[in-house]
Amino acid sequence: MNHFEYRDGVLCCEGVRLSDIAEAVGTPVYVYSTATLERHYDVFKSAFAPRDVLVAFAVKANANIAVLATLARKGAGADTVSAGEIERALRAGVPASRIIFSGVGKTAGELAFAVKAGVHQINVESIAELETLSQCAATLGARPAIAIRVNPDVGAGGHDKISTGRSDAKFGVSVDQALALYTRAHADPNLAAKGLAVHIGSQIRQLDPLEAAFRTLRGMAEQLRAQGISVERLDLGGGLGVPYFHEPDPPTPTAYAAMVNRVFDGLDIALAFEPGRMIAGNAGVLLSRVIRVQERAERPILVLDAGMNDLIRPAIYDAYHDIKPLSQAQSAPLQKYDVVGPICETGDTFTRNRALPPLGPGDLVAFMTAGAYGAVMASTYNARALVPEVLVAGDKYEIVRRRWTLEDQLALEHKPSWLSAP
Ligand code: LLP
């Protein structure tokens, strides 16, 4: 469920007409719903009750400080993959004690930053990383809590490029390596070995691969405990899919949690999750205006003012986003369009042959389910302004990232002395 609905034929976010935001802020613009963010967090968290689990929102899905602060106020943690994301989470009010630091390419500097910040857990993905972290901890006189990220060799996810749990993916270490690595970490006086972590992919629409990965983790925890090695925590990652309207619905958080509770029944262990898309996906839309309609023999092309630089998912994952007009046309017959942006690449095509109500120059549309991996993946390609973001709460809204203009971009650049006029 989300809070984007037509009221009297006008698409609204909570109590605000999206067309009002488009007029005031301009397009393209991302708009997020506080109520939907909060609802998704609550639904996910409460699905596990009475088990108290750590829900660490995957910052990579939506890193806006206002979104993070909204979730922090609910008690969410943060799953981070760079010093920048840790810093964002901290500034948004997520306590370090709820921050998980994951990722294959943490630099020594980033590891030191995380150790100094006192994060809840660092998910280690290789022997080499474990060694760097151990040295870093010794230098800092700290004893960071770590988990070993396991690659369970389970394929899952909505697209090849977002599947992370197969043995040929770059993430984590094999089960055997992970057991050896954990044993080694446990014996390391500089490290507090706490648990195991797994994340097998994103936009996962079946529970089976997740269940297989979780069973592997349980087996490993039991095996280690049988050897007298303590394992206090399991981090089960993110990955639960969201409805994109053209695909069969993914499992509900309730069904997901029931599976988790079944797998870990009778095991006394703390559980953490790293959902990103499930929390933020349907909590955001991208608003865009039709620049013009280009007539063609086959079917017309709708040229929008949003491009692949603003929403890249269709270009790189062939992702589907529902497109809704901001004003609901009264019983007009649908018309087939190709929908494109202004970027000079054929890849800047959001969709082909999509049935939409008739649209013309100046009309406003919303790309639905754009709250996750939307604004965070935006760029200034083609010297376009970086897309702004707006957060709605009830009948209020505020710009939470202003449009980053060409002047802002140029302020970071420099014409070298030998090219400047004397
Ligand atoms: N934890 C880890 C370690 C991850 O790598 C990810 C996502 C998550 C949690 C959150 O997964 P979620 O619950 O959002 O599925 N840009 C792609 C998605 C990339 C996901 C990368 N990892 C897209 O637009 O579909």
mmCIF file with all atom_site columns, N, CA and C and ligand atoms in Angstrom, residues 56-61 79-81 102-103 123 125 149 159 161-162 164 171 198-204 235-241 244 273-279 312-313 316-317 319 321 372-374 376-377, ligand 1:
data_model
loop_
_atom_site.group_PDB
_atom_site.id
_atom_site.type_symbol
_atom_site.label_atom_id
_atom_site.label_alt_id
_atom_site.label_comp_id
_atom_site.label_asym_id
_atom_site.label_entity_id
_atom_site.label_seq_id
_atom_site.pdbx_PDB_ins_code
_atom_site.Cartn_x
_atom_site.Cartn_y
_atom_site.Cartn_z
_atom_site.occupancy
_atom_site.B_iso_or_equiv
_atom_site.pdbx_formal_charge
_atom_site.auth_seq_id
_atom_site.auth_comp_id
_atom_site.auth_asym_id
_atom_site.auth_atom_id
_atom_site.pdbx_PDB_model_num
ATOM   1   N N   . ALA A 1 56  ? 17.757 -2.438  9.280   1.00 0.00 ? 56  ALA A N   1
ATOM   2   C CA  . ALA A 1 56  ? 18.757 -1.442  8.855   1.00 0.00 ? 56  ALA A CA  1
ATOM   3   C C   . ALA A 1 56  ? 18.452 -1.091  7.394   1.00 0.00 ? 56  ALA A C   1
ATOM   4   N N   . PHE A 1 57  ? 17.858 0.066   7.205   1.00 0.00 ? 57  PHE A N   1
ATOM   5   C CA  . PHE A 1 57  ? 17.474 0.498   5.849   1.00 0.00 ? 57  PHE A CA  1
ATOM   6   C C   . PHE A 1 57  ? 18.726 0.592   4.971   1.00 0.00 ? 57  PHE A C   1
ATOM   7   N N   . ALA A 1 58  ? 18.654 0.022   3.766   1.00 0.00 ? 58  ALA A N   1
ATOM   8   C CA  . ALA A 1 58  ? 19.794 0.065   2.843   1.00 0.00 ? 58  ALA A CA  1
ATOM   9   C C   . ALA A 1 58  ? 19.874 1.470   2.243   1.00 0.00 ? 58  ALA A C   1
ATOM   10  N N   . VAL A 1 59  ? 20.831 2.237   2.733   1.00 0.00 ? 59  VAL A N   1
ATOM   11  C CA  . VAL A 1 59  ? 20.951 3.653   2.344   1.00 0.00 ? 59  VAL A CA  1
ATOM   12  C C   . VAL A 1 59  ? 21.149 3.802   0.842   1.00 0.00 ? 59  VAL A C   1
ATOM   13  N N   . LYS A 1 60  ? 21.745 2.790   0.207   1.00 0.00 ? 60  LYS A N   1
ATOM   14  C CA  . LYS A 1 60  ? 21.985 2.890   -1.235  1.00 0.00 ? 60  LYS A CA  1
ATOM   15  C C   . LYS A 1 60  ? 20.678 3.053   -2.015  1.00 0.00 ? 60  LYS A C   1
ATOM   16  N N   . ALA A 1 61  ? 19.573 2.604   -1.445  1.00 0.00 ? 61  ALA A N   1
ATOM   17  C CA  . ALA A 1 61  ? 18.294 2.707   -2.159  1.00 0.00 ? 61  ALA A CA  1
ATOM   18  C C   . ALA A 1 61  ? 17.795 4.146   -2.201  1.00 0.00 ? 61  ALA A C   1
ATOM   19  N N   . ASP A 1 79  ? 21.950 0.295   6.691   1.00 0.00 ? 79  ASP A N   1
ATOM   20  C CA  . ASP A 1 79  ? 22.955 -0.553  6.051   1.00 0.00 ? 79  ASP A CA  1
ATOM   21  C C   . ASP A 1 79  ? 23.703 0.340   5.088   1.00 0.00 ? 79  ASP A C   1
ATOM   22  N N   . THR A 1 80  ? 25.015 0.435   5.243   1.00 0.00 ? 80  THR A N   1
ATOM   23  C CA  . THR A 1 80  ? 25.797 1.397   4.467   1.00 0.00 ? 80  THR A CA  1
ATOM   24  C C   . THR A 1 80  ? 26.924 0.690   3.707   1.00 0.00 ? 80  THR A C   1
ATOM   25  N N   . VAL A 1 81  ? 27.392 1.320   2.626   1.00 0.00 ? 81  VAL A N   1
ATOM   26  C CA  . VAL A 1 81  ? 28.465 0.712   1.845   1.00 0.00 ? 81  VAL A CA  1
ATOM   27  C C   . VAL A 1 81  ? 29.605 1.683   1.535   1.00 0.00 ? 81  VAL A C   1
ATOM   28  N N   . SER A 1 102 ? 28.717 -2.591  5.019   1.00 0.00 ? 102 SER A N   1
ATOM   29  C CA  . SER A 1 102 ? 28.926 -3.719  4.104   1.00 0.00 ? 102 SER A CA  1
ATOM   30  C C   . SER A 1 102 ? 29.731 -3.252  2.900   1.00 0.00 ? 102 SER A C   1
ATOM   31  N N   . GLY A 1 103 ? 30.007 -4.173  1.975   1.00 0.00 ? 103 GLY A N   1
ATOM   32  C CA  . GLY A 1 103 ? 30.630 -3.794  0.701   1.00 0.00 ? 103 GLY A CA  1
ATOM   33  C C   . GLY A 1 103 ? 31.954 -4.477  0.447   1.00 0.00 ? 103 GLY A C   1
ATOM   34  N N   . ASN A 1 123 ? 30.544 -5.856  8.002   1.00 0.00 ? 123 ASN A N   1
ATOM   35  C CA  . ASN A 1 123 ? 30.419 -7.136  7.301   1.00 0.00 ? 123 ASN A CA  1
ATOM   36  C C   . ASN A 1 123 ? 31.641 -7.331  6.417   1.00 0.00 ? 123 ASN A C   1
ATOM   37  N N   . GLU A 1 125 ? 34.129 -9.144  3.802   1.00 0.00 ? 125 GLU A N   1
ATOM   38  C CA  . GLU A 1 125 ? 33.839 -9.936  2.602   1.00 0.00 ? 125 GLU A CA  1
ATOM   39  C C   . GLU A 1 125 ? 35.027 -10.732 2.076   1.00 0.00 ? 125 GLU A C   1
ATOM   40  N N   . ARG A 1 149 ? 30.557 -12.087 5.555   1.00 0.00 ? 149 ARG A N   1
ATOM   41  C CA  . ARG A 1 149 ? 29.525 -12.216 4.520   1.00 0.00 ? 149 ARG A CA  1
ATOM   42  C C   . ARG A 1 149 ? 29.736 -13.507 3.733   1.00 0.00 ? 149 ARG A C   1
ATOM   43  N N   . HIS A 1 159 ? 17.046 -9.226  -11.891 1.00 0.00 ? 159 HIS A N   1
ATOM   44  C CA  . HIS A 1 159 ? 17.851 -9.004  -13.087 1.00 0.00 ? 159 HIS A CA  1
ATOM   45  C C   . HIS A 1 159 ? 19.249 -9.521  -12.788 1.00 0.00 ? 159 HIS A C   1
ATOM   46  N N   . LYS A 1 161 ? 22.036 -8.288  -13.259 1.00 0.00 ? 161 LYS A N   1
ATOM   47  C CA  . LYS A 1 161 ? 22.962 -7.296  -12.715 1.00 0.00 ? 161 LYS A CA  1
ATOM   48  C C   . LYS A 1 161 ? 22.710 -6.993  -11.245 1.00 0.00 ? 161 LYS A C   1
ATOM   49  N N   . ILE A 1 162 ? 21.617 -7.508  -10.701 1.00 0.00 ? 162 ILE A N   1
ATOM   50  C CA  . ILE A 1 162 ? 21.362 -7.264  -9.274  1.00 0.00 ? 162 ILE A CA  1
ATOM   51  C C   . ILE A 1 162 ? 21.246 -8.571  -8.498  1.00 0.00 ? 162 ILE A C   1
ATOM   52  N N   . THR A 1 164 ? 23.336 -11.258 -6.418  1.00 0.00 ? 164 THR A N   1
ATOM   53  C CA  . THR A 1 164 ? 24.639 -11.148 -5.730  1.00 0.00 ? 164 THR A CA  1
ATOM   54  C C   . THR A 1 164 ? 25.083 -12.440 -5.063  1.00 0.00 ? 164 THR A C   1
ATOM   55  N N   . PHE A 1 171 ? 30.628 -10.967 -4.430  1.00 0.00 ? 171 PHE A N   1
ATOM   56  C CA  . PHE A 1 171 ? 30.290 -10.709 -3.030  1.00 0.00 ? 171 PHE A CA  1
ATOM   57  C C   . PHE A 1 171 ? 30.535 -11.901 -2.104  1.00 0.00 ? 171 PHE A C   1
ATOM   58  N N   . VAL A 1 198 ? 24.416 -12.407 4.947   1.00 0.00 ? 198 VAL A N   1
ATOM   59  C CA  . VAL A 1 198 ? 24.139 -12.871 3.595   1.00 0.00 ? 198 VAL A CA  1
ATOM   60  C C   . VAL A 1 198 ? 23.240 -11.854 2.902   1.00 0.00 ? 198 VAL A C   1
ATOM   61  N N   . HIS A 1 199 ? 23.414 -11.708 1.599   1.00 0.00 ? 199 HIS A N   1
ATOM   62  C CA  . HIS A 1 199 ? 22.491 -10.891 0.790   1.00 0.00 ? 199 HIS A CA  1
ATOM   63  C C   . HIS A 1 199 ? 22.598 -11.441 -0.623  1.00 0.00 ? 199 HIS A C   1
ATOM   64  N N   . ILE A 1 200 ? 21.510 -12.012 -1.132  1.00 0.00 ? 200 ILE A N   1
ATOM   65  C CA  . ILE A 1 200 ? 21.655 -12.771 -2.390  1.00 0.00 ? 200 ILE A CA  1
ATOM   66  C C   . ILE A 1 200 ? 21.145 -12.047 -3.625  1.00 0.00 ? 200 ILE A C   1
ATOM   67  N N   . GLY A 1 201 ? 20.528 -10.894 -3.458  1.00 0.00 ? 201 GLY A N   1
ATOM   68  C CA  . GLY A 1 201 ? 20.061 -10.188 -4.655  1.00 0.00 ? 201 GLY A CA  1
ATOM   69  C C   . GLY A 1 201 ? 18.971 -9.207  -4.306  1.00 0.00 ? 201 GLY A C   1
ATOM   70  N N   . SER A 1 202 ? 18.429 -8.589  -5.339  1.00 0.00 ? 202 SER A N   1
ATOM   71  C CA  . SER A 1 202 ? 17.439 -7.537  -5.132  1.00 0.00 ? 202 SER A CA  1
ATOM   72  C C   . SER A 1 202 ? 16.229 -7.804  -6.023  1.00 0.00 ? 202 SER A C   1
ATOM   73  N N   . GLN A 1 203 ? 15.092 -7.251  -5.650  1.00 0.00 ? 203 GLN A N   1
ATOM   74  C CA  . GLN A 1 203 ? 13.830 -7.487  -6.370  1.00 0.00 ? 203 GLN A CA  1
ATOM   75  C C   . GLN A 1 203 ? 13.572 -8.995  -6.487  1.00 0.00 ? 203 GLN A C   1
ATOM   76  N N   . ILE A 1 204 ? 13.692 -9.680  -5.340  1.00 0.00 ? 204 ILE A N   1
ATOM   77  C CA  . ILE A 1 204 ? 13.473 -11.128 -5.305  1.00 0.00 ? 204 ILE A CA  1
ATOM   78  C C   . ILE A 1 204 ? 11.979 -11.388 -5.141  1.00 0.00 ? 204 ILE A C   1
ATOM   79  N N   . ASP A 1 235 ? 22.825 -11.587 9.911   1.00 0.00 ? 235 ASP A N   1
ATOM   80  C CA  . ASP A 1 235 ? 22.329 -10.461 9.114   1.00 0.00 ? 235 ASP A CA  1
ATOM   81  C C   . ASP A 1 235 ? 21.801 -11.063 7.812   1.00 0.00 ? 235 ASP A C   1
ATOM   82  N N   . LEU A 1 236 ? 20.513 -10.983 7.612   1.00 0.00 ? 236 LEU A N   1
ATOM   83  C CA  . LEU A 1 236 ? 19.898 -11.694 6.480   1.00 0.00 ? 236 LEU A CA  1
ATOM   84  C C   . LEU A 1 236 ? 19.727 -10.826 5.230   1.00 0.00 ? 236 LEU A C   1
ATOM   85  N N   . GLY A 1 237 ? 20.312 -9.623  5.249   1.00 0.00 ? 237 GLY A N   1
ATOM   86  C CA  . GLY A 1 237 ? 20.339 -8.793  4.041   1.00 0.00 ? 237 GLY A CA  1
ATOM   87  C C   . GLY A 1 237 ? 18.982 -8.227  3.670   1.00 0.00 ? 237 GLY A C   1
ATOM   88  N N   . GLY A 1 238 ? 18.909 -7.746  2.444   1.00 0.00 ? 238 GLY A N   1
ATOM   89  C CA  . GLY A 1 238 ? 17.647 -7.183  1.938   1.00 0.00 ? 238 GLY A CA  1
ATOM   90  C C   . GLY A 1 238 ? 17.157 -8.048  0.797   1.00 0.00 ? 238 GLY A C   1
ATOM   91  N N   . GLY A 1 239 ? 16.552 -7.417  -0.183  1.00 0.00 ? 239 GLY A N   1
ATOM   92  C CA  . GLY A 1 239 ? 16.245 -8.151  -1.407  1.00 0.00 ? 239 GLY A CA  1
ATOM   93  C C   . GLY A 1 239 ? 14.790 -8.407  -1.701  1.00 0.00 ? 239 GLY A C   1
ATOM   94  N N   . LEU A 1 240 ? 13.919 -8.245  -0.694  1.00 0.00 ? 240 LEU A N   1
ATOM   95  C CA  . LEU A 1 240 ? 12.504 -8.535  -0.946  1.00 0.00 ? 240 LEU A CA  1
ATOM   96  C C   . LEU A 1 240 ? 11.958 -7.588  -2.023  1.00 0.00 ? 240 LEU A C   1
ATOM   97  N N   . GLY A 1 241 ? 11.316 -8.169  -3.026  1.00 0.00 ? 241 GLY A N   1
ATOM   98  C CA  . GLY A 1 241 ? 10.828 -7.381  -4.156  1.00 0.00 ? 241 GLY A CA  1
ATOM   99  C C   . GLY A 1 241 ? 9.614  -6.529  -3.803  1.00 0.00 ? 241 GLY A C   1
ATOM   100 N N   . TYR A 1 244 ? 5.811  -3.961  -9.149  1.00 0.00 ? 244 TYR A N   1
ATOM   101 C CA  . TYR A 1 244 ? 6.033  -2.939  -10.182 1.00 0.00 ? 244 TYR A CA  1
ATOM   102 C C   . TYR A 1 244 ? 4.858  -2.915  -11.161 1.00 0.00 ? 244 TYR A C   1
ATOM   103 N N   . PHE A 1 273 ? 18.094 -7.168  9.290   1.00 0.00 ? 273 PHE A N   1
ATOM   104 C CA  . PHE A 1 273 ? 17.692 -7.149  7.877   1.00 0.00 ? 273 PHE A CA  1
ATOM   105 C C   . PHE A 1 273 ? 18.145 -5.829  7.271   1.00 0.00 ? 273 PHE A C   1
ATOM   106 N N   . GLU A 1 274 ? 18.320 -5.855  5.952   1.00 0.00 ? 274 GLU A N   1
ATOM   107 C CA  . GLU A 1 274 ? 18.786 -4.647  5.245   1.00 0.00 ? 274 GLU A CA  1
ATOM   108 C C   . GLU A 1 274 ? 17.856 -4.318  4.079   1.00 0.00 ? 274 GLU A C   1
ATOM   109 N N   . PRO A 1 275 ? 16.577 -4.111  4.315   1.00 0.00 ? 275 PRO A N   1
ATOM   110 C CA  . PRO A 1 275 ? 15.681 -3.830  3.185   1.00 0.00 ? 275 PRO A CA  1
ATOM   111 C C   . PRO A 1 275 ? 15.892 -2.414  2.648   1.00 0.00 ? 275 PRO A C   1
ATOM   112 N N   . GLY A 1 276 ? 15.895 -2.278  1.354   1.00 0.00 ? 276 GLY A N   1
ATOM   113 C CA  . GLY A 1 276 ? 15.993 -0.960  0.741   1.00 0.00 ? 276 GLY A CA  1
ATOM   114 C C   . GLY A 1 276 ? 14.741 -0.706  -0.084  1.00 0.00 ? 276 GLY A C   1
ATOM   115 N N   . ARG A 1 277 ? 14.655 -1.441  -1.193  1.00 0.00 ? 277 ARG A N   1
ATOM   116 C CA  . ARG A 1 277 ? 13.542 -1.246  -2.133  1.00 0.00 ? 277 ARG A CA  1
ATOM   117 C C   . ARG A 1 277 ? 12.182 -1.417  -1.463  1.00 0.00 ? 277 ARG A C   1
ATOM   118 N N   . MET A 1 278 ? 12.088 -2.423  -0.559  1.00 0.00 ? 278 MET A N   1
ATOM   119 C CA  . MET A 1 278 ? 10.792 -2.706  0.059   1.00 0.00 ? 278 MET A CA  1
ATOM   120 C C   . MET A 1 278 ? 10.285 -1.510  0.880   1.00 0.00 ? 278 MET A C   1
ATOM   121 N N   . ILE A 1 279 ? 11.224 -0.759  1.456   1.00 0.00 ? 279 ILE A N   1
ATOM   122 C CA  . ILE A 1 279 ? 10.830 0.399   2.264   1.00 0.00 ? 279 ILE A CA  1
ATOM   123 C C   . ILE A 1 279 ? 10.566 1.619   1.372   1.00 0.00 ? 279 ILE A C   1
ATOM   124 N N   . ILE A 1 312 ? 17.591 5.861   -14.194 1.00 0.00 ? 312 ILE A N   1
ATOM   125 C CA  . ILE A 1 312 ? 18.396 5.045   -15.120 1.00 0.00 ? 312 ILE A CA  1
ATOM   126 C C   . ILE A 1 312 ? 17.942 3.581   -15.164 1.00 0.00 ? 312 ILE A C   1
ATOM   127 N N   . ARG A 1 313 ? 17.042 3.193   -14.276 1.00 0.00 ? 313 ARG A N   1
ATOM   128 C CA  . ARG A 1 313 ? 16.684 1.775   -14.161 1.00 0.00 ? 313 ARG A CA  1
ATOM   129 C C   . ARG A 1 313 ? 16.169 1.147   -15.457 1.00 0.00 ? 313 ARG A C   1
ATOM   130 N N   . ILE A 1 316 ? 19.319 0.504   -17.740 1.00 0.00 ? 316 ILE A N   1
ATOM   131 C CA  . ILE A 1 316 ? 20.328 -0.519  -17.436 1.00 0.00 ? 316 ILE A CA  1
ATOM   132 C C   . ILE A 1 316 ? 19.772 -1.863  -16.982 1.00 0.00 ? 316 ILE A C   1
ATOM   133 N N   . TYR A 1 317 ? 18.548 -1.902  -16.513 1.00 0.00 ? 317 TYR A N   1
ATOM   134 C CA  . TYR A 1 317 ? 17.988 -3.213  -16.123 1.00 0.00 ? 317 TYR A CA  1
ATOM   135 C C   . TYR A 1 317 ? 16.726 -3.558  -16.905 1.00 0.00 ? 317 TYR A C   1
ATOM   136 N N   . ALA A 1 319 ? 14.126 -2.105  -16.615 1.00 0.00 ? 319 ALA A N   1
ATOM   137 C CA  . ALA A 1 319 ? 13.126 -2.078  -15.542 1.00 0.00 ? 319 ALA A CA  1
ATOM   138 C C   . ALA A 1 319 ? 11.824 -1.433  -16.020 1.00 0.00 ? 319 ALA A C   1
ATOM   139 N N   . HIS A 1 321 ? 8.568  0.774   -15.048 1.00 0.00 ? 321 HIS A N   1
ATOM   140 C CA  . HIS A 1 321 ? 7.942  1.688   -14.085 1.00 0.00 ? 321 HIS A CA  1
ATOM   141 C C   . HIS A 1 321 ? 6.586  2.082   -14.644 1.00 0.00 ? 321 HIS A C   1
ATOM   142 N N   . ALA A 1 372 ? 13.131 4.046   -4.746  1.00 0.00 ? 372 ALA A N   1
ATOM   143 C CA  . ALA A 1 372 ? 14.370 3.297   -4.478  1.00 0.00 ? 372 ALA A CA  1
ATOM   144 C C   . ALA A 1 372 ? 15.196 3.229   -5.744  1.00 0.00 ? 372 ALA A C   1
ATOM   145 N N   . TYR A 1 373 ? 16.489 3.487   -5.633  1.00 0.00 ? 373 TYR A N   1
ATOM   146 C CA  . TYR A 1 373 ? 17.420 3.437   -6.766  1.00 0.00 ? 373 TYR A CA  1
ATOM   147 C C   . TYR A 1 373 ? 16.986 4.378   -7.891  1.00 0.00 ? 373 TYR A C   1
ATOM   148 N N   . GLY A 1 374 ? 16.389 5.488   -7.502  1.00 0.00 ? 374 GLY A N   1
ATOM   149 C CA  . GLY A 1 374 ? 15.992 6.513   -8.470  1.00 0.00 ? 374 GLY A CA  1
ATOM   150 C C   . GLY A 1 374 ? 16.956 7.681   -8.361  1.00 0.00 ? 374 GLY A C   1
ATOM   151 N N   . VAL A 1 376 ? 19.164 8.402   -6.213  1.00 0.00 ? 376 VAL A N   1
ATOM   152 C CA  . VAL A 1 376 ? 20.548 8.057   -5.846  1.00 0.00 ? 376 VAL A CA  1
ATOM   153 C C   . VAL A 1 376 ? 21.391 7.695   -7.062  1.00 0.00 ? 376 VAL A C   1
ATOM   154 N N   . MET A 1 377 ? 20.758 7.236   -8.120  1.00 0.00 ? 377 MET A N   1
ATOM   155 C CA  . MET A 1 377 ? 21.516 6.829   -9.310  1.00 0.00 ? 377 MET A CA  1
ATOM   156 C C   . MET A 1 377 ? 21.487 7.911   -10.390 1.00 0.00 ? 377 MET A C   1
HETATM 157 N N1  . LLP B 2 .   ? 22.169 -5.200  1.507   1.00 0.00 ? 1   LLP B N1  1
HETATM 158 C C1  . LLP B 2 .   ? 23.153 -5.328  0.598   1.00 0.00 ? 1   LLP B C1  1
HETATM 159 C C2  . LLP B 2 .   ? 24.448 -5.857  1.020   1.00 0.00 ? 1   LLP B C2  1
HETATM 160 C C3  . LLP B 2 .   ? 22.914 -4.952  -0.737  1.00 0.00 ? 1   LLP B C3  1
HETATM 161 O O1  . LLP B 2 .   ? 23.885 -5.097  -1.645  1.00 0.00 ? 1   LLP B O1  1
HETATM 162 C C4  . LLP B 2 .   ? 21.645 -4.431  -1.108  1.00 0.00 ? 1   LLP B C4  1
HETATM 163 C C5  . LLP B 2 .   ? 21.371 -4.011  -2.484  1.00 0.00 ? 1   LLP B C5  1
HETATM 164 C C6  . LLP B 2 .   ? 20.659 -4.307  -0.109  1.00 0.00 ? 1   LLP B C6  1
HETATM 165 C C7  . LLP B 2 .   ? 20.958 -4.711  1.188   1.00 0.00 ? 1   LLP B C7  1
HETATM 166 C C8  . LLP B 2 .   ? 19.285 -3.766  -0.395  1.00 0.00 ? 1   LLP B C8  1
HETATM 167 O O2  . LLP B 2 .   ? 18.596 -4.565  -1.272  1.00 0.00 ? 1   LLP B O2  1
HETATM 168 P P1  . LLP B 2 .   ? 17.026 -4.289  -1.564  1.00 0.00 ? 1   LLP B P1  1
HETATM 169 O O3  . LLP B 2 .   ? 16.258 -4.627  -0.313  1.00 0.00 ? 1   LLP B O3  1
HETATM 170 O O4  . LLP B 2 .   ? 16.894 -2.882  -1.916  1.00 0.00 ? 1   LLP B O4  1
HETATM 171 O O5  . LLP B 2 .   ? 16.716 -5.193  -2.678  1.00 0.00 ? 1   LLP B O5  1
HETATM 172 N N2  . LLP B 2 .   ? 20.248 -0.499  -8.472  1.00 0.00 ? 1   LLP B N2  1
HETATM 173 C C9  . LLP B 2 .   ? 19.485 -1.739  -8.522  1.00 0.00 ? 1   LLP B C9  1
HETATM 174 C C10 . LLP B 2 .   ? 19.461 -2.446  -7.197  1.00 0.00 ? 1   LLP B C10 1
HETATM 175 C C11 . LLP B 2 .   ? 20.842 -2.752  -6.646  1.00 0.00 ? 1   LLP B C11 1
HETATM 176 C C12 . LLP B 2 .   ? 20.805 -3.436  -5.312  1.00 0.00 ? 1   LLP B C12 1
HETATM 177 C C13 . LLP B 2 .   ? 22.161 -3.555  -4.736  1.00 0.00 ? 1   LLP B C13 1
HETATM 178 N N3  . LLP B 2 .   ? 22.232 -4.104  -3.417  1.00 0.00 ? 1   LLP B N3  1
HETATM 179 C C14 . LLP B 2 .   ? 18.076 -1.439  -9.032  1.00 0.00 ? 1   LLP B C14 1
HETATM 180 O O6  . LLP B 2 .   ? 17.790 -0.295  -9.345  1.00 0.00 ? 1   LLP B O6  1
HETATM 181 O O7  . LLP B 2 .   ? 17.275 -2.352  -9.163  1.00 0.00 ? 1   LLP B O7  1
#
